Amino acid sequence: SVHTRDQVELPPPAIDNRLTVHSLWSEIDRISSEQIQAAFEGVGGEIGWQLFAEEGDMRMYRREMEVDGMVTDPLKAMHKVRGVTAREMCHYFFNPRYRYEWETTLETMTIVEEISSDALVFHQTFKRIWPASQRDALFWSHVRHSSAGTYAVTNHSTTNADYPSNTGACIRLFVTVCLACRTTYPAGEQPTRNNITTDIAYCSTVNPGGWAPAGVLRAVYKREYPKFLKRFTNYVVEQCRDKPIAI
Ligand code: 18C
């Protein structure tokens, strides 16, 4: 079949064989499955999610949590975007080529390992927030097709001997992030930019890895998460506008 260059790079419809023989595979598979399942679970019930931001179809919830005196509030965001697919959303979130265009917290990004077409290991440093030390992170990132119309990217901290933690100016933070997207369109119709809707669930837990003032940290994430999700989804809509739809 004929592929354009862009189509070849889209998230693959099945797991890449090179990933399944990698030493990280069992961890990547387990954490991704858990995260994707949890992402679409509701925010009702006993766990006590608190709404902290709401704008249009976007809703953001957090749970106040501390581990060893450090704020590790889990975040869960729900959004709905029209005119782009789950696969397209995940393509722009996963592919490092676009990252500086939507990610405003970044200072540097290095690809540490290319495991497969659907899994990479990244080292990132972030902008410093006064009065805390600068942070960095080392994490694997995996994109997968999970069920009909559903694609997800999971990012989770890992280690690498070439990137030791807490040796330079940065404190290593720990992150688990999942962007899970599901596209729907009216039964009996062909999907087009005019009739598709993508439901987005974004979950994030960041452990700052070392001292950070709780008040500053909560103020920063209350500002930065809504900014990120609005900016990222608008970016994908713009990128896809005149391109053929990728289901
Ligand atoms: O998921 C997102 N991006 C992905 C690709 O980059 C990836 C990234 C995960 C890292 C998230 C942690 C970011 C920490 C940033 C700290 C510095 C922010 C500076 C901003 C000021 C201009 O999955 C999108 C991520 C959107 C991130 C929103 C901010 C979350 C802040 C969480 C608290 C961080 C604690 C750091 C200690 C700071 C002490 C005050």
XYZ file of C-alpha atoms and ligand atoms in Angstrom:
287
model
C 0.000 0.000 0.000
C 1.063 3.594 -0.488
C 2.106 5.545 2.582
C 3.028 9.181 2.816
C 5.925 9.963 5.116
C 3.534 11.259 7.776
C 1.355 8.146 7.780
C 4.347 5.881 8.393
C 5.189 7.856 11.547
C 1.714 7.729 13.045
C 1.290 5.541 16.130
C 1.216 1.934 14.863
C -2.098 0.020 15.081
C -0.307 -2.914 16.772
C 2.590 -3.176 19.262
C 6.004 -3.001 17.542
C 7.857 -6.373 17.803
C 11.072 -4.601 18.804
C 9.363 -3.390 21.981
C 8.192 -6.849 23.067
C 11.789 -8.171 23.166
C 13.161 -5.216 25.158
C 14.050 -5.574 28.869
C 11.519 -2.843 29.789
C 8.630 -4.536 27.964
C 6.883 -6.213 30.910
C 6.986 -3.005 32.964
C 5.861 -0.862 30.027
C 3.008 -3.246 29.210
C 1.783 -3.530 32.815
C 1.916 0.177 33.678
C 0.405 1.252 30.350
C -2.549 -1.163 30.756
C -3.175 -0.019 34.340
C -2.946 3.660 33.424
C -5.241 3.398 30.395
C -7.872 1.533 32.384
C -7.730 4.038 35.257
C -7.802 7.015 32.885
C -11.365 6.360 31.734
C -12.705 5.599 35.211
C -14.960 8.347 36.533
C -14.116 10.921 39.165
C -17.207 10.142 41.268
C -17.195 7.624 44.084
C -15.244 7.525 47.289
C -11.753 8.540 46.181
C -12.575 12.238 46.598
C -11.489 14.072 43.456
C -11.769 17.854 43.823
C -12.548 19.995 40.784
C -10.027 22.849 40.521
C -10.340 24.118 36.969
C -13.158 24.191 34.458
C -13.312 25.823 31.055
C -15.620 24.817 28.202
C -15.471 21.009 27.951
C -12.306 20.802 30.090
C -12.498 19.708 33.737
C -9.510 19.216 36.028
C -9.530 17.353 39.321
C -6.868 16.716 41.924
C -6.530 14.739 45.133
C -4.410 16.228 47.879
C -1.678 13.762 48.724
C 1.706 13.888 50.413
C 4.473 11.282 50.439
C 7.329 11.786 52.931
C 6.226 15.401 53.340
C 6.282 16.089 49.593
C 3.190 17.103 47.647
C 2.332 14.405 45.088
C -1.295 15.378 44.325
C -2.634 13.110 41.552
C -4.283 15.033 38.722
C -7.023 13.904 36.404
C -8.315 15.974 33.512
C -11.194 15.330 31.131
C -11.641 17.141 27.855
C -13.522 16.788 24.587
C -12.137 17.956 21.273
C -13.867 17.973 17.894
C -12.258 17.449 14.477
C -9.155 15.441 15.445
C -8.724 11.747 16.162
C -7.303 9.891 19.155
C -4.473 8.642 16.962
C -3.591 12.176 15.869
C -3.683 13.471 19.470
C -1.317 10.713 20.580
C 0.968 11.223 17.582
C 1.633 14.849 18.530
C 2.019 14.024 22.239
C 4.426 11.131 21.675
C 6.605 12.361 18.793
C 9.544 14.460 20.079
C 9.666 16.455 16.839
C 6.720 18.570 17.987
C 7.425 18.763 21.714
C 8.997 22.217 21.921
C 6.043 23.607 19.978
C 3.496 22.844 22.723
C 5.458 22.008 25.905
C 6.200 25.290 27.726
C 7.836 23.848 30.867
C 10.816 22.368 28.966
C 14.361 23.572 29.051
C 16.035 20.610 27.285
C 14.933 17.274 25.821
C 17.253 14.401 24.888
C 16.268 11.078 23.339
C 18.164 8.571 25.504
C 17.032 5.426 23.697
C 14.903 4.599 20.669
C 13.394 1.295 21.719
C 10.930 0.962 18.816
C 8.498 2.986 16.710
C 6.168 3.091 19.720
C 8.578 3.459 22.657
C 11.311 5.981 23.503
C 13.293 6.940 26.585
C 13.673 10.671 27.275
C 15.744 12.866 29.531
C 14.166 16.291 30.080
C 15.110 19.295 32.152
C 12.454 21.797 33.153
C 12.396 25.503 33.767
C 13.401 26.358 37.288
C 10.764 27.612 39.708
C 12.097 29.937 42.358
C 12.893 29.204 45.223
C 13.170 25.461 44.475
C 16.021 23.694 42.656
C 15.710 22.938 38.972
C 14.186 19.527 38.126
C 14.945 16.871 35.534
C 13.223 13.609 34.617
C 14.148 10.376 32.867
C 11.180 8.405 31.579
C 10.043 5.901 28.991
C 7.198 6.898 26.717
C 4.947 4.377 24.973
C 2.113 4.952 22.513
C -0.433 2.229 21.814
C -3.720 1.458 20.148
C -5.742 -0.060 22.988
C -9.292 -0.682 21.788
C -11.571 0.501 18.962
C -10.994 4.232 18.460
C -8.701 4.417 21.480
C -5.028 5.381 21.549
C -2.953 6.300 24.590
C 0.515 7.530 25.522
C 1.982 6.517 28.889
C 5.125 8.126 30.341
C 6.795 6.651 33.411
C 10.075 7.328 35.194
C 12.941 4.911 34.743
C 16.713 4.816 35.365
C 19.770 4.763 33.116
C 23.413 4.514 34.210
C 24.411 7.230 31.731
C 21.913 9.658 33.309
C 22.450 9.417 37.088
C 20.111 11.433 39.302
C 20.959 14.336 41.630
C 24.571 14.728 40.504
C 24.445 18.211 38.972
C 22.207 21.197 39.572
C 18.973 19.255 39.036
C 16.857 17.209 41.417
C 15.325 14.190 39.665
C 11.528 14.154 39.804
C 9.331 11.089 39.228
C 6.430 11.129 36.880
C 3.606 8.888 35.728
C 1.496 10.419 32.982
C -1.181 8.956 30.741
C -2.938 10.692 27.860
C -5.786 8.408 26.793
C -8.017 9.398 23.858
C -11.146 7.840 22.390
C -12.761 8.899 19.121
C -16.439 8.472 18.315
C -18.638 9.405 15.340
C -22.287 8.788 14.464
C -23.182 5.153 13.679
C -23.519 4.467 9.967
C -21.415 7.494 8.959
C -17.847 7.699 7.684
C -15.536 9.623 10.041
C -14.703 13.150 8.820
C -13.275 16.268 10.482
C -16.871 17.471 10.827
C -18.414 14.536 12.698
C -15.691 13.130 14.981
C -15.328 13.819 18.703
C -12.359 12.751 20.789
C -12.724 12.294 24.525
C -9.482 12.919 26.364
C -8.440 11.716 29.802
C -5.089 13.022 31.057
C -3.744 11.678 34.341
C -0.542 12.807 35.983
C 1.277 12.120 39.228
C 4.519 13.986 39.831
C 6.722 13.385 42.864
C 9.038 16.414 43.113
C 11.888 14.162 44.321
C 13.124 16.606 46.930
C 12.087 19.651 48.890
C 9.669 22.007 47.186
C 7.388 24.448 49.010
C 3.867 22.966 48.992
C 2.103 26.269 48.365
C 4.277 27.189 45.405
C 3.987 23.706 43.925
C 0.170 23.679 44.112
C -0.025 27.211 42.683
C 2.258 26.183 39.805
C 0.327 23.089 38.803
C -3.048 24.870 39.082
C -1.764 27.320 36.499
C 0.341 24.973 34.338
C -1.932 21.941 33.810
C -4.873 23.925 32.335
C -2.410 25.939 30.243
C -0.824 22.731 28.951
C -4.062 20.947 28.028
C -5.581 23.956 26.263
C -2.386 24.750 24.407
C -1.717 21.142 23.409
C -5.249 20.409 22.138
C -5.390 23.707 20.216
C -2.004 22.885 18.713
C -3.201 19.490 17.459
C -6.381 20.994 15.984
C -4.231 23.552 14.113
C -1.766 20.915 12.869
C -4.543 18.665 11.560
C -6.745 21.327 9.973
C -5.816 20.746 6.331
C -4.471 17.198 6.606
C -6.348 14.020 5.712
C -7.909 12.386 8.759
C -5.871 9.559 10.395
C -8.215 7.150 12.158
O 2.636 15.553 30.190
C 3.201 16.569 29.826
N 4.365 16.556 29.167
C 5.070 15.378 28.759
C 6.165 15.747 27.800
O 7.033 16.677 28.301
C 5.631 14.586 29.917
C 6.173 15.445 30.982
C 6.132 15.174 32.248
C 6.799 16.007 33.275
C 5.830 16.708 34.132
C 6.542 17.431 35.226
C 6.815 18.826 34.879
C 7.471 19.527 36.007
C 7.762 20.898 35.599
C 8.351 21.682 36.685
C 8.693 23.042 36.220
C 7.540 23.785 35.619
C 7.954 25.171 35.237
C 6.840 25.950 34.654
C 7.041 27.397 34.815
C 7.114 28.120 33.549
O 4.647 13.715 30.376
C 2.598 17.945 30.153
C 3.093 18.367 31.466
C 2.446 19.594 31.997
C 3.162 19.975 33.279
C 2.395 20.908 34.146
C 3.180 21.315 35.369
C 3.140 20.295 36.483
C 3.841 20.759 37.721
C 3.908 19.632 38.728
C 4.743 19.940 39.929
C 6.217 19.831 39.638
C 7.079 19.843 40.835
C 8.440 20.362 40.533
C 9.023 21.092 41.672
C 8.765 22.580 41.620
C 8.842 23.204 42.936
C 8.046 24.458 43.118
